[in-house]
Amino acid sequence: MKPVSGAILLATTSFLATSTAAEARPMPQSATTPATPASAAAPDPAPMLDKWPGPYEGVPQWDKVTPAMFPAAFEKGMAEARAAFAKIRDNPAAPTFANTIEASEKSTTSISRIFPVWGVYTSNLATPQVQAIAREWSPKLSAFFTELNLDPKMFQRVKTLYDARDTLGLNVQQMRLLERTYRDYVTSGALLDAGQKAEIKRINGALSTLYTEFSRKVLADEETAIIVDESAQLAGLPDSFKASLAEEAKARGQAGKWAIKNTRSSMQPFLMYATNRDLREKVYNAYINRGDNGDANDTNATIASILKLRQERAKILGFKNHAWYRMDDTMAETPDNAMKLMMSVWPAAVARVKQEVADMQALADQEAAAGKGPKITIQPWDYRFYAEKVRKAKYDLDESEVKPYLELNNILQGAFYAAGRLYGLEFTENTGKIPVFHPDVRTFEVTRGGKPVGIFYFDAFARAGKRSGAWATSYRSRSGLRGDNIVLASNNNNFTKGGAGEPTLISIDDASTLFHEFGHALHSLLGKVYYPGLAGTPRDFVEYPSQVNENWLLTPDVLNRYAKHYRTGEPIPAALVAKIEKASTFNQGFDTVEYLSSAIVDMKLHNRDQPVTDPDAFERETLAELGMPKEIVMRHRLPQFNHLFSSDAYSAGYYSYLWSETMDADTWAAFEETGDVWNKGVADKFRTILLETGNETDRKDAYRAFRGRDPDVKALFKRRGFPTE
């Protein structure tokens, strides 16, 4: 499914991003929990349907919304959207750009307000009640949007304009919008016959159900935890992390114990610091086997069904396979181009892993010989633990030495500082002055030149019912046509909250994630697109602005101002900053192979004629063919790969992080070449050509306008410390 017109544009986009991705991440629920029937008495859904009241051109009324409102809201929202759609479609006047394309872009209905709220409930507040609503309504909503996407009469209006486009006197933006609207209809199936359209509708509905089911199963495994009874088993863990594990156990009714939740935010630091090797192995295996335990939450059969339906849909739509279908509107353009980039990096990454493992094995052997440790062969659950030892030995840098200087609020203020210096944005906290959806959420008024331009919502902490990972969303985007000027942007993270009375300390990796997601928010806050239909960018461009923003985290200006010891308030020592810089390429083999193996397997999974029927076997065989180092597992194994199977969003598209990072590294080189990474001229050029313009021009052309050429992959190799020749 793809967006069809303005009245439905934001709603469809939101549905694709939340209903099939985030909606599919509710809390686990017993089979006996009843669904909320659509016919049951429900509160008035007006708080979701009505135009948002309050300051800043209106804000969501989180304090007045309840999950029980959604069924009635969906019914009324769809009816209103369908009526608005029909008014444009059935206009007796001959189609013009103004009465068809622009009218659709200008039209706003309540459904565009429902889905931002629904997305938060399914991603951040996924109670069992929300899960029940999601199971019931995902296929209904899918059918609704498919119906509009395949409407023959509306398509005929668009096609009439498209066929005569060279005679309409359109400006560049209007021509691009018309061409993209026509293309979206065609790739959704508008040219198919009635029987084929019925099949597309069936497939989309079935997929929406499977996406919901996949994510429910993964989250069910992520909600489990390993309970530890004795403090001695947690030797090596920082006190702040142990305190967070104690809080998790207390929340589970296990006061006096420690709970290691089955999520990355718990797994990663545990494997990094815990000296108990047997417990490291147990935590590691629980994490990598999410969705792959042969039980009720096993996802392999679900994945096989998804792959079969995706292939059927691609064939009906005239594409070779799902990968070609998903890459029809990307910068890379074809699976081969994406694979070419990935395979250009893979050999160097694997070679670096071999060096890293050799260094770790040598250190482990030395410890064993000195009687300071067991005789072992490095295994995947050892990698992070011994990598930290090697980092200490090579660079005299210990992650636990850095963490006390990375207090969450200070690092957030550092992100604000960088945005102000680069783009003139100012952030003033106004938490408590507008509604929020959870007490943990903080809000900030964003101004530029003294004028309000947005609100930034910050939901930082992991909790039950909140999907794992980190993501950014916008509840409202800027549009010149609609007169929407105040952007409502959000960041959602899963940091582990500090223990009672303690601040939240984060790792360098966590801090980088914060800057990354904040880069998405900046992209939204700085956008100046006239037509809403030109706001969204290709998947392999989406991560580019966020990855660029990560670069300013470790600059001396940010660290010296905001990396302060959480107890003494002393700034991070210059010597420690120097160690961080010196170790910047450390462990890049692991980071690259962990990510890239997932991206390559994704592309190979979807770029094939016959759909895979045994995902586990396919994963093993593909990794063996690639020469995957045995000491590393994919960052996302297929049975838990939400990017691929909770929606279409990143399917055959996980490569996009590498594609974006190639541009990111080359962009950072543009700043470095000036001798000043805060260079205002480069920042202004980056903002006006690439951040403000959405998809108003081809993104490859926009990059060339910014850099004067295509991105140079050598910048990426240099950043990761790989040979450039």
PDB file of N, CA, C and O in Angstrom, residues 419-428 445-454 478 486 522 525-528 680 683-685 687-688 692:
ATOM      1  N   ALA A 419      22.220  21.578  17.851  1.00  0.00           N
ATOM      2  CA  ALA A 419      21.171  22.028  16.933  1.00  0.00           C
ATOM      3  C   ALA A 419      21.083  23.544  16.893  1.00  0.00           C
ATOM      4  O   ALA A 419      20.823  24.144  15.843  1.00  0.00           O
ATOM      5  N   GLY A 420      21.309  24.176  18.036  1.00  0.00           N
ATOM      6  CA  GLY A 420      21.289  25.637  18.067  1.00  0.00           C
ATOM      7  C   GLY A 420      22.454  26.236  17.320  1.00  0.00           C
ATOM      8  O   GLY A 420      22.298  27.201  16.557  1.00  0.00           O
ATOM      9  N   ARG A 421      23.615  25.676  17.528  1.00  0.00           N
ATOM     10  CA  ARG A 421      24.812  26.228  16.887  1.00  0.00           C
ATOM     11  C   ARG A 421      24.805  26.010  15.376  1.00  0.00           C
ATOM     12  O   ARG A 421      25.249  26.870  14.614  1.00  0.00           O
ATOM     13  N   LEU A 422      24.269  24.878  14.946  1.00  0.00           N
ATOM     14  CA  LEU A 422      24.266  24.562  13.520  1.00  0.00           C
ATOM     15  C   LEU A 422      23.099  25.202  12.777  1.00  0.00           C
ATOM     16  O   LEU A 422      23.267  25.707  11.663  1.00  0.00           O
ATOM     17  N   TYR A 423      21.909  25.176  13.393  1.00  0.00           N
ATOM     18  CA  TYR A 423      20.695  25.538  12.655  1.00  0.00           C
ATOM     19  C   TYR A 423      19.874  26.651  13.298  1.00  0.00           C
ATOM     20  O   TYR A 423      18.810  26.996  12.789  1.00  0.00           O
ATOM     21  N   GLY A 424      20.355  27.188  14.424  1.00  0.00           N
ATOM     22  CA  GLY A 424      19.646  28.296  15.052  1.00  0.00           C
ATOM     23  C   GLY A 424      18.396  27.896  15.807  1.00  0.00           C
ATOM     24  O   GLY A 424      17.551  28.760  16.096  1.00  0.00           O
ATOM     25  N   LEU A 425      18.250  26.627  16.169  1.00  0.00           N
ATOM     26  CA  LEU A 425      17.086  26.176  16.926  1.00  0.00           C
ATOM     27  C   LEU A 425      17.348  26.307  18.423  1.00  0.00           C
ATOM     28  O   LEU A 425      18.458  26.044  18.894  1.00  0.00           O
ATOM     29  N   GLU A 426      16.315  26.694  19.157  1.00  0.00           N
ATOM     30  CA  GLU A 426      16.412  26.788  20.610  1.00  0.00           C
ATOM     31  C   GLU A 426      15.318  25.923  21.239  1.00  0.00           C
ATOM     32  O   GLU A 426      14.178  25.901  20.760  1.00  0.00           O
ATOM     33  N   PHE A 427      15.669  25.233  22.325  1.00  0.00           N
ATOM     34  CA  PHE A 427      14.757  24.307  22.987  1.00  0.00           C
ATOM     35  C   PHE A 427      14.536  24.756  24.427  1.00  0.00           C
ATOM     36  O   PHE A 427      15.493  24.880  25.198  1.00  0.00           O
ATOM     37  N   THR A 428      13.282  24.990  24.771  1.00  0.00           N
ATOM     38  CA  THR A 428      12.916  25.419  26.121  1.00  0.00           C
ATOM     39  C   THR A 428      11.910  24.438  26.691  1.00  0.00           C
ATOM     40  O   THR A 428      10.839  24.225  26.116  1.00  0.00           O
ATOM     41  N   GLU A 445       9.479  23.388  23.871  1.00  0.00           N
ATOM     42  CA  GLU A 445       9.106  24.318  22.805  1.00  0.00           C
ATOM     43  C   GLU A 445      10.352  24.595  21.969  1.00  0.00           C
ATOM     44  O   GLU A 445      11.429  24.852  22.505  1.00  0.00           O
ATOM     45  N   VAL A 446      10.196  24.522  20.658  1.00  0.00           N
ATOM     46  CA  VAL A 446      11.316  24.745  19.750  1.00  0.00           C
ATOM     47  C   VAL A 446      11.085  26.057  19.008  1.00  0.00           C
ATOM     48  O   VAL A 446      10.020  26.268  18.414  1.00  0.00           O
ATOM     49  N   THR A 447      12.064  26.947  19.062  1.00  0.00           N
ATOM     50  CA  THR A 447      11.956  28.236  18.377  1.00  0.00           C
ATOM     51  C   THR A 447      13.148  28.437  17.454  1.00  0.00           C
ATOM     52  O   THR A 447      14.209  27.846  17.641  1.00  0.00           O
ATOM     53  N   ARG A 448      12.947  29.287  16.477  1.00  0.00           N
ATOM     54  CA  ARG A 448      14.030  29.686  15.571  1.00  0.00           C
ATOM     55  C   ARG A 448      13.859  31.175  15.307  1.00  0.00           C
ATOM     56  O   ARG A 448      12.807  31.602  14.828  1.00  0.00           O
ATOM     57  N   GLY A 449      14.864  31.953  15.659  1.00  0.00           N
ATOM     58  CA  GLY A 449      14.748  33.397  15.532  1.00  0.00           C
ATOM     59  C   GLY A 449      13.653  33.963  16.426  1.00  0.00           C
ATOM     60  O   GLY A 449      13.009  34.954  16.084  1.00  0.00           O
ATOM     61  N   GLY A 450      13.410  33.300  17.558  1.00  0.00           N
ATOM     62  CA  GLY A 450      12.399  33.753  18.490  1.00  0.00           C
ATOM     63  C   GLY A 450      10.986  33.337  18.133  1.00  0.00           C
ATOM     64  O   GLY A 450      10.047  33.607  18.887  1.00  0.00           O
ATOM     65  N   LYS A 451      10.798  32.655  17.027  1.00  0.00           N
ATOM     66  CA  LYS A 451       9.472  32.254  16.569  1.00  0.00           C
ATOM     67  C   LYS A 451       9.271  30.757  16.791  1.00  0.00           C
ATOM     68  O   LYS A 451      10.117  29.956  16.396  1.00  0.00           O
ATOM     69  N   PRO A 452       8.152  30.339  17.405  1.00  0.00           N
ATOM     70  CA  PRO A 452       7.913  28.906  17.605  1.00  0.00           C
ATOM     71  C   PRO A 452       7.827  28.157  16.274  1.00  0.00           C
ATOM     72  O   PRO A 452       7.122  28.578  15.360  1.00  0.00           O
ATOM     73  N   VAL A 453       8.543  27.051  16.193  1.00  0.00           N
ATOM     74  CA  VAL A 453       8.514  26.224  14.981  1.00  0.00           C
ATOM     75  C   VAL A 453       8.114  24.786  15.287  1.00  0.00           C
ATOM     76  O   VAL A 453       7.830  24.015  14.370  1.00  0.00           O
ATOM     77  N   GLY A 454       8.067  24.410  16.567  1.00  0.00           N
ATOM     78  CA  GLY A 454       7.725  23.030  16.869  1.00  0.00           C
ATOM     79  C   GLY A 454       7.671  22.722  18.345  1.00  0.00           C
ATOM     80  O   GLY A 454       8.028  23.540  19.192  1.00  0.00           O
ATOM     81  N   ARG A 478       5.194  20.093   8.846  1.00  0.00           N
ATOM     82  CA  ARG A 478       4.982  21.428   8.278  1.00  0.00           C
ATOM     83  C   ARG A 478       4.531  21.308   6.827  1.00  0.00           C
ATOM     84  O   ARG A 478       5.034  20.488   6.071  1.00  0.00           O
ATOM     85  N   ILE A 486       3.620  24.596  12.848  1.00  0.00           N
ATOM     86  CA  ILE A 486       4.231  24.075  14.067  1.00  0.00           C
ATOM     87  C   ILE A 486       4.346  22.561  13.976  1.00  0.00           C
ATOM     88  O   ILE A 486       3.348  21.846  13.956  1.00  0.00           O
ATOM     89  N   LEU A 522      15.224  16.683  14.018  1.00  0.00           N
ATOM     90  CA  LEU A 522      15.695  17.904  13.355  1.00  0.00           C
ATOM     91  C   LEU A 522      15.244  17.946  11.900  1.00  0.00           C
ATOM     92  O   LEU A 522      14.870  19.007  11.381  1.00  0.00           O
ATOM     93  N   LEU A 525      11.709  19.055  12.093  1.00  0.00           N
ATOM     94  CA  LEU A 525      11.559  20.430  12.575  1.00  0.00           C
ATOM     95  C   LEU A 525      12.019  21.461  11.553  1.00  0.00           C
ATOM     96  O   LEU A 525      11.514  22.590  11.520  1.00  0.00           O
ATOM     97  N   LEU A 526      12.972  21.082  10.700  1.00  0.00           N
ATOM     98  CA  LEU A 526      13.518  22.024   9.726  1.00  0.00           C
ATOM     99  C   LEU A 526      12.831  21.942   8.365  1.00  0.00           C
ATOM    100  O   LEU A 526      13.088  22.774   7.491  1.00  0.00           O
ATOM    101  N   GLY A 527      11.958  20.952   8.178  1.00  0.00           N
ATOM    102  CA  GLY A 527      11.308  20.780   6.879  1.00  0.00           C
ATOM    103  C   GLY A 527      10.481  21.994   6.476  1.00  0.00           C
ATOM    104  O   GLY A 527       9.799  22.606   7.302  1.00  0.00           O
ATOM    105  N   LYS A 528      10.524  22.317   5.181  1.00  0.00           N
ATOM    106  CA  LYS A 528       9.758  23.450   4.655  1.00  0.00           C
ATOM    107  C   LYS A 528       9.063  23.062   3.355  1.00  0.00           C
ATOM    108  O   LYS A 528       9.112  23.792   2.368  1.00  0.00           O
ATOM    109  N   LYS A 680      29.449  27.296   9.493  1.00  0.00           N
ATOM    110  CA  LYS A 680      28.082  27.756   9.265  1.00  0.00           C
ATOM    111  C   LYS A 680      27.700  27.667   7.790  1.00  0.00           C
ATOM    112  O   LYS A 680      26.548  27.388   7.455  1.00  0.00           O
ATOM    113  N   ALA A 683      26.842  24.067   7.101  1.00  0.00           N
ATOM    114  CA  ALA A 683      25.606  23.743   7.815  1.00  0.00           C
ATOM    115  C   ALA A 683      24.397  24.347   7.117  1.00  0.00           C
ATOM    116  O   ALA A 683      23.349  23.705   6.979  1.00  0.00           O
ATOM    117  N   ASP A 684      24.519  25.596   6.654  1.00  0.00           N
ATOM    118  CA  ASP A 684      23.406  26.248   5.954  1.00  0.00           C
ATOM    119  C   ASP A 684      23.097  25.538   4.638  1.00  0.00           C
ATOM    120  O   ASP A 684      21.932  25.359   4.258  1.00  0.00           O
ATOM    121  N   LYS A 685      24.147  25.133   3.948  1.00  0.00           N
ATOM    122  CA  LYS A 685      23.969  24.433   2.676  1.00  0.00           C
ATOM    123  C   LYS A 685      23.309  23.074   2.905  1.00  0.00           C
ATOM    124  O   LYS A 685      22.386  22.675   2.173  1.00  0.00           O
ATOM    125  N   ARG A 687      21.397  22.264   5.417  1.00  0.00           N
ATOM    126  CA  ARG A 687      20.019  22.501   5.845  1.00  0.00           C
ATOM    127  C   ARG A 687      19.118  22.861   4.668  1.00  0.00           C
ATOM    128  O   ARG A 687      18.044  22.266   4.494  1.00  0.00           O
ATOM    129  N   THR A 688      19.532  23.824   3.857  1.00  0.00           N
ATOM    130  CA  THR A 688      18.635  24.335   2.819  1.00  0.00           C
ATOM    131  C   THR A 688      18.474  23.375   1.648  1.00  0.00           C
ATOM    132  O   THR A 688      17.397  23.289   1.055  1.00  0.00           O
ATOM    133  N   GLU A 692      15.608  20.769   4.524  1.00  0.00           N
ATOM    134  CA  GLU A 692      14.358  21.509   4.409  1.00  0.00           C
ATOM    135  C   GLU A 692      13.470  21.031   3.264  1.00  0.00           C
ATOM    136  O   GLU A 692      12.269  21.296   3.261  1.00  0.00           O
TER     137      GLU A 692
END
